[in-house]
Amino acid sequence: MAETTPENFLSILTSNDFSYIIFFDACRFSNKEGEIKILNIEEIDTFSTSTHTSSMSLIISFINHASKAKVAVVGISITDSHYNDELSAVIKKKANELISLINDATS
């Protein structure tokens, strides 16, 4: 949803009474495409592919100060960092697995 500009959604994220905010981001922390890792705030700017206008750690710090929501970043390792609208087959599969896990956990 936020694509390269998650900062455009800060007012929505901080003005609602969310318990959790989860960012999913393409990262480089492994040579294995599709590997999933929950990142801590210290790791985010190290592993992020930096396609965002603002630093993800800065965005998360702002949300932490402006709301009561717990923030998590789920990184999915990519091998190709060329920005386009198409996900690789491996990333699509992992994204669908994540969606299923979240749906199962919240239903």
PDB file of C-alpha atoms in Angstrom:
ATOM      1  CA  MET A   1       0.000   0.000   0.000  1.00  0.00           C
ATOM      2  CA  ALA A   2       2.683   2.522   0.962  1.00  0.00           C
ATOM      3  CA  GLU A   3       5.120   1.471  -1.775  1.00  0.00           C
ATOM      4  CA  THR A   4       8.078   3.889  -1.719  1.00  0.00           C
ATOM      5  CA  THR A   5       6.485   6.562   0.482  1.00  0.00           C
ATOM      6  CA  PRO A   6       5.239   5.121   3.803  1.00  0.00           C
ATOM      7  CA  GLU A   7       5.643   8.598   5.316  1.00  0.00           C
ATOM      8  CA  ASN A   8       2.538   9.663   3.351  1.00  0.00           C
ATOM      9  CA  PHE A   9       0.483   7.407   5.637  1.00  0.00           C
ATOM     10  CA  LEU A  10       1.803   8.667   8.978  1.00  0.00           C
ATOM     11  CA  SER A  11      -1.332  10.636   9.821  1.00  0.00           C
ATOM     12  CA  ILE A  12      -3.520   7.584   9.171  1.00  0.00           C
ATOM     13  CA  LEU A  13      -1.214   5.320  11.162  1.00  0.00           C
ATOM     14  CA  THR A  14      -0.953   7.628  14.170  1.00  0.00           C
ATOM     15  CA  SER A  15      -4.507   9.016  14.294  1.00  0.00           C
ATOM     16  CA  ASN A  16      -6.212   5.623  14.547  1.00  0.00           C
ATOM     17  CA  ASP A  17      -6.243   3.386  17.585  1.00  0.00           C
ATOM     18  CA  PHE A  18      -4.210   0.548  16.072  1.00  0.00           C
ATOM     19  CA  SER A  19      -2.741  -2.060  18.389  1.00  0.00           C
ATOM     20  CA  TYR A  20      -0.184  -3.177  15.825  1.00  0.00           C
ATOM     21  CA  ILE A  21       1.332  -1.758  12.658  1.00  0.00           C
ATOM     22  CA  ILE A  22       3.266  -4.177  10.485  1.00  0.00           C
ATOM     23  CA  PHE A  23       5.460  -3.072   7.602  1.00  0.00           C
ATOM     24  CA  PHE A  24       6.526  -5.577   4.974  1.00  0.00           C
ATOM     25  CA  ASP A  25       9.688  -4.516   3.214  1.00  0.00           C
ATOM     26  CA  ALA A  26      12.047  -5.852   0.590  1.00  0.00           C
ATOM     27  CA  CYS A  27      15.472  -6.255   2.177  1.00  0.00           C
ATOM     28  CA  ARG A  28      18.950  -7.616   1.591  1.00  0.00           C
ATOM     29  CA  PHE A  29      19.950  -9.697   4.608  1.00  0.00           C
ATOM     30  CA  SER A  30      20.428 -13.028   2.859  1.00  0.00           C
ATOM     31  CA  ASN A  31      21.441 -14.441  -0.503  1.00  0.00           C
ATOM     32  CA  LYS A  32      18.349 -16.647  -0.341  1.00  0.00           C
ATOM     33  CA  GLU A  33      15.426 -14.926  -2.051  1.00  0.00           C
ATOM     34  CA  GLY A  34      12.221 -15.105  -0.052  1.00  0.00           C
ATOM     35  CA  GLU A  35      13.819 -15.595   3.352  1.00  0.00           C
ATOM     36  CA  ILE A  36      11.723 -13.850   6.001  1.00  0.00           C
ATOM     37  CA  LYS A  37      13.032 -12.075   9.078  1.00  0.00           C
ATOM     38  CA  ILE A  38      11.461  -9.820  11.680  1.00  0.00           C
ATOM     39  CA  LEU A  39      13.830  -6.864  11.873  1.00  0.00           C
ATOM     40  CA  ASN A  40      14.598  -4.788  14.924  1.00  0.00           C
ATOM     41  CA  ILE A  41      14.864  -1.033  14.516  1.00  0.00           C
ATOM     42  CA  GLU A  42      18.683  -1.110  14.542  1.00  0.00           C
ATOM     43  CA  GLU A  43      18.729  -3.456  11.524  1.00  0.00           C
ATOM     44  CA  ILE A  44      16.162  -1.733   9.333  1.00  0.00           C
ATOM     45  CA  ASP A  45      18.325   0.843   7.586  1.00  0.00           C
ATOM     46  CA  THR A  46      21.150  -1.685   7.227  1.00  0.00           C
ATOM     47  CA  PHE A  47      19.027  -4.247   5.375  1.00  0.00           C
ATOM     48  CA  SER A  48      16.452  -2.040   3.645  1.00  0.00           C
ATOM     49  CA  THR A  49      16.860  -1.592  -0.101  1.00  0.00           C
ATOM     50  CA  SER A  50      16.492   2.191   0.396  1.00  0.00           C
ATOM     51  CA  THR A  51      13.757   2.826  -2.153  1.00  0.00           C
ATOM     52  CA  HIS A  52      11.849   4.801   0.481  1.00  0.00           C
ATOM     53  CA  THR A  53      11.931   8.570   0.460  1.00  0.00           C
ATOM     54  CA  SER A  54      12.468   8.632   4.241  1.00  0.00           C
ATOM     55  CA  SER A  55      14.405   6.198   6.397  1.00  0.00           C
ATOM     56  CA  MET A  56      12.234   3.378   7.748  1.00  0.00           C
ATOM     57  CA  SER A  57      13.829   3.660  11.196  1.00  0.00           C
ATOM     58  CA  LEU A  58      12.899   7.363  11.317  1.00  0.00           C
ATOM     59  CA  ILE A  59       9.313   6.565  10.304  1.00  0.00           C
ATOM     60  CA  ILE A  60       9.073   3.865  12.964  1.00  0.00           C
ATOM     61  CA  SER A  61      10.534   6.155  15.627  1.00  0.00           C
ATOM     62  CA  PHE A  62       7.916   8.772  14.763  1.00  0.00           C
ATOM     63  CA  ILE A  63       5.096   6.210  14.999  1.00  0.00           C
ATOM     64  CA  ASN A  64       6.456   4.925  18.331  1.00  0.00           C
ATOM     65  CA  HIS A  65       6.336   8.463  19.761  1.00  0.00           C
ATOM     66  CA  ALA A  66       3.002   9.466  18.206  1.00  0.00           C
ATOM     67  CA  SER A  67       0.926   6.359  18.890  1.00  0.00           C
ATOM     68  CA  LYS A  68       0.527   3.419  21.246  1.00  0.00           C
ATOM     69  CA  ALA A  69       0.757   0.870  18.435  1.00  0.00           C
ATOM     70  CA  LYS A  70       3.452  -1.766  18.503  1.00  0.00           C
ATOM     71  CA  VAL A  71       5.420  -1.572  15.255  1.00  0.00           C
ATOM     72  CA  ALA A  72       7.072  -4.493  13.497  1.00  0.00           C
ATOM     73  CA  VAL A  73       8.981  -4.742  10.244  1.00  0.00           C
ATOM     74  CA  VAL A  74       8.935  -8.030   8.389  1.00  0.00           C
ATOM     75  CA  GLY A  75      11.757  -8.150   5.881  1.00  0.00           C
ATOM     76  CA  ILE A  76      11.630 -10.397   2.840  1.00  0.00           C
ATOM     77  CA  SER A  77      15.020 -10.997   1.265  1.00  0.00           C
ATOM     78  CA  ILE A  78      15.277 -10.102  -2.410  1.00  0.00           C
ATOM     79  CA  THR A  79      17.986 -10.736  -4.966  1.00  0.00           C
ATOM     80  CA  ASP A  80      16.888  -8.139  -7.539  1.00  0.00           C
ATOM     81  CA  SER A  81      16.515  -4.601  -6.211  1.00  0.00           C
ATOM     82  CA  HIS A  82      15.289  -2.991  -9.425  1.00  0.00           C
ATOM     83  CA  TYR A  83      12.042  -1.277  -8.490  1.00  0.00           C
ATOM     84  CA  ASN A  84       9.073  -2.410 -10.550  1.00  0.00           C
ATOM     85  CA  ASP A  85       5.480  -3.446 -10.017  1.00  0.00           C
ATOM     86  CA  GLU A  86       6.093  -7.169 -10.482  1.00  0.00           C
ATOM     87  CA  LEU A  87       7.093  -9.510  -7.689  1.00  0.00           C
ATOM     88  CA  SER A  88       9.167 -12.577  -8.442  1.00  0.00           C
ATOM     89  CA  ALA A  89       7.459 -15.979  -8.198  1.00  0.00           C
ATOM     90  CA  VAL A  90       9.405 -16.733  -5.001  1.00  0.00           C
ATOM     91  CA  ILE A  91       8.366 -13.458  -3.358  1.00  0.00           C
ATOM     92  CA  LYS A  92       4.717 -13.929  -4.425  1.00  0.00           C
ATOM     93  CA  LYS A  93       4.737 -17.399  -2.840  1.00  0.00           C
ATOM     94  CA  LYS A  94       6.250 -16.090   0.406  1.00  0.00           C
ATOM     95  CA  ALA A  95       3.817 -13.156   0.488  1.00  0.00           C
ATOM     96  CA  ASN A  96       0.881 -15.549   0.148  1.00  0.00           C
ATOM     97  CA  GLU A  97       2.307 -17.713   2.952  1.00  0.00           C
ATOM     98  CA  LEU A  98       2.575 -14.638   5.180  1.00  0.00           C
ATOM     99  CA  ILE A  99      -0.992 -13.608   4.367  1.00  0.00           C
ATOM    100  CA  SER A 100      -2.211 -17.095   5.290  1.00  0.00           C
ATOM    101  CA  LEU A 101      -0.273 -17.043   8.578  1.00  0.00           C
ATOM    102  CA  ILE A 102      -1.673 -13.632   9.504  1.00  0.00           C
ATOM    103  CA  ASN A 103      -5.217 -14.640   8.548  1.00  0.00           C
ATOM    104  CA  ASP A 104      -4.929 -17.832  10.618  1.00  0.00           C
ATOM    105  CA  ALA A 105      -3.506 -15.960  13.608  1.00  0.00           C
ATOM    106  CA  THR A 106      -6.186 -13.270  13.571  1.00  0.00           C
ATOM    107  CA  SER A 107      -9.276 -15.357  12.867  1.00  0.00           C
TER     108      SER A 107
END
